[in-house]
């Protein structure tokens, strides 16, 4: 259970999002995305949570660290599941969402970013419940090949992916992203 100080800090941060009123409560685990394993979808996420329900949502996400699903995956890949942090974010009413690898994950081609996009929220994509449509962004020119619906924001996604990768020292990234109201 979070301390009273932690709750006060969380409520102060939530006031930065007065128009939202709804939140996503997600996991961030030490071993979630490493070279040896990906626990994506193993831990619980709670979406579209009202402020009054945050405590229960945080507890459910934290409890998911002890689930059979997490334990079985950790045993299967022979990696300890590690500690778990809970992240509370403003809920974004996504028109499109997806995942983007800044280096092609299969070919390791540095000049090709590979992504997948779905309409609406990306939770189904990252949990494996939805497949989505693939697209590519080319380096250095940002050339785009993929579904028409993403074309208007593809150049921005390309630029943001470069910025994020640069923030982490040029290390390839696996980025979850969303587009809402053209942003």
XYZ file of C-alpha atoms in Angstrom:
183
model
C 0.000 0.000 0.000
C 1.450 3.422 -0.929
C 2.381 5.706 1.947
C 0.360 8.874 2.610
C 3.303 10.852 1.199
C 3.242 8.787 -2.004
C -0.518 9.364 -2.380
C -0.058 13.097 -1.850
C 2.678 13.208 -4.482
C 0.526 11.220 -6.919
C -2.481 13.489 -6.416
C -0.288 16.562 -6.959
C 0.933 15.086 -10.251
C -2.618 14.154 -11.313
C -3.639 17.811 -11.000
C -1.352 18.471 -13.987
C -3.967 16.658 -16.128
C -7.223 18.435 -15.212
C -8.959 17.691 -18.516
C -8.260 13.962 -18.499
C -9.993 12.607 -15.426
C -9.160 9.075 -16.624
C -5.893 7.232 -16.190
C -3.846 4.249 -17.323
C -2.167 2.223 -14.587
C 0.704 0.178 -16.006
C 3.668 -1.908 -14.951
C 7.347 -1.231 -15.435
C 9.434 -4.217 -14.398
C 13.202 -4.532 -14.197
C 13.238 -7.520 -16.582
C 10.319 -6.422 -18.743
C 12.319 -5.673 -21.906
C 15.861 -6.979 -21.787
C 18.150 -8.716 -24.243
C 17.193 -12.058 -22.692
C 13.441 -11.679 -22.218
C 10.315 -9.665 -22.874
C 7.600 -9.769 -20.240
C 5.316 -7.611 -22.434
C 1.704 -8.460 -21.662
C 2.623 -10.618 -18.660
C 1.853 -7.976 -16.059
C -1.582 -6.408 -15.723
C -2.512 -2.976 -17.054
C -5.621 -1.093 -15.998
C -7.033 1.353 -18.535
C -9.616 4.116 -18.315
C -9.421 4.266 -14.502
C -11.220 7.017 -12.585
C -9.173 8.832 -9.916
C -11.349 7.342 -7.172
C -10.434 3.821 -8.357
C -6.664 4.348 -8.620
C -5.817 2.617 -5.336
C -7.508 -0.634 -6.353
C -6.024 -0.466 -9.862
C -2.513 0.077 -8.482
C -2.973 -2.895 -6.154
C -4.081 -5.163 -9.033
C -1.101 -4.172 -11.181
C 1.320 -4.709 -8.288
C -0.259 -8.087 -7.487
C 0.261 -9.237 -11.080
C 4.003 -9.527 -10.350
C 3.161 -12.654 -8.359
C 0.914 -14.210 -11.004
C 1.354 -17.718 -12.406
C 1.718 -16.211 -15.885
C 4.756 -14.127 -14.835
C 6.310 -17.028 -12.900
C 5.867 -19.473 -15.791
C 7.400 -17.084 -18.311
C 10.324 -16.239 -16.006
C 11.009 -19.927 -15.478
C 10.713 -20.652 -19.203
C 13.300 -18.035 -20.197
C 15.358 -18.599 -17.032
C 15.247 -14.929 -16.017
C 14.159 -13.569 -12.638
C 11.074 -11.394 -12.988
C 12.636 -8.725 -10.733
C 11.030 -5.724 -9.082
C 7.936 -3.977 -10.349
C 7.079 -0.284 -10.421
C 3.600 1.007 -11.158
C 3.202 3.933 -13.554
C 0.085 6.131 -13.572
C -0.427 8.059 -16.814
C -3.137 10.291 -18.192
C -5.386 8.178 -20.411
C -4.943 9.123 -24.069
C -8.026 8.547 -26.240
C -5.959 7.073 -29.086
C -7.122 7.145 -32.687
C -4.123 4.994 -33.655
C -1.544 3.213 -31.527
C 1.362 0.919 -32.097
C 4.862 -0.308 -31.539
C 7.959 0.860 -33.403
C 11.371 -0.825 -33.417
C 14.049 1.731 -34.329
C 16.154 -1.060 -35.841
C 14.469 -3.827 -37.841
C 14.173 -6.624 -35.219
C 14.572 -9.515 -37.657
C 17.138 -8.280 -40.173
C 18.902 -5.820 -37.821
C 18.932 -3.346 -40.730
C 19.874 0.052 -39.301
C 18.214 1.924 -42.172
C 14.745 0.482 -41.525
C 12.439 1.042 -38.576
C 9.656 -1.535 -38.378
C 6.324 -0.849 -36.754
C 2.823 -2.152 -36.258
C -0.283 0.018 -35.982
C -3.876 -0.586 -34.843
C -6.886 1.697 -34.627
C -7.840 2.755 -31.114
C -5.895 1.767 -28.013
C -2.675 -0.234 -28.379
C -3.280 -2.573 -25.450
C -4.583 -5.372 -27.678
C -1.474 -5.108 -29.833
C 1.089 -5.236 -27.016
C -0.780 -8.064 -25.258
C -0.894 -10.112 -28.465
C -4.697 -10.087 -28.763
C -4.556 -8.033 -32.000
C -2.174 -8.290 -34.953
C -2.258 -4.820 -36.526
C -0.782 -3.607 -39.806
C 2.965 -3.406 -40.404
C 4.727 -0.296 -41.680
C 8.289 0.845 -42.242
C 10.101 4.139 -41.791
C 13.378 4.517 -43.654
C 16.530 6.270 -42.493
C 17.689 8.911 -42.952
C 14.942 10.394 -45.160
C 11.911 9.210 -43.166
C 10.331 7.494 -46.166
C 7.116 5.732 -45.199
C 5.485 2.531 -46.451
C 2.308 1.345 -44.785
C -1.373 1.978 -44.103
C -2.848 5.266 -45.346
C -4.242 6.172 -41.927
C -0.784 6.594 -40.409
C 0.703 8.513 -43.347
C -0.198 12.008 -42.008
C 1.794 11.449 -38.809
C 4.543 9.128 -40.107
C 7.152 11.913 -40.451
C 6.538 13.022 -36.845
C 6.795 9.425 -35.619
C 10.104 9.072 -37.502
C 11.466 12.258 -35.896
C 10.296 11.281 -32.401
C 11.830 7.803 -32.752
C 15.201 9.390 -33.630
C 14.909 11.752 -30.658
C 14.048 8.926 -28.251
C 16.856 6.744 -29.563
C 19.289 9.660 -29.190
C 18.145 10.245 -25.621
C 19.270 6.703 -24.827
C 22.697 7.047 -26.433
C 21.755 5.768 -29.881
C 20.712 2.372 -28.525
C 17.899 0.754 -30.558
C 14.487 1.197 -28.940
C 11.146 -0.602 -28.832
C 8.668 2.294 -28.574
C 4.967 2.188 -27.739
C 3.183 5.240 -29.177
C -0.278 6.672 -29.793
C -1.854 9.314 -32.040
C -4.791 11.305 -30.682
C -6.399 14.252 -32.469
C -3.583 14.307 -35.029
C -0.827 14.456 -32.368
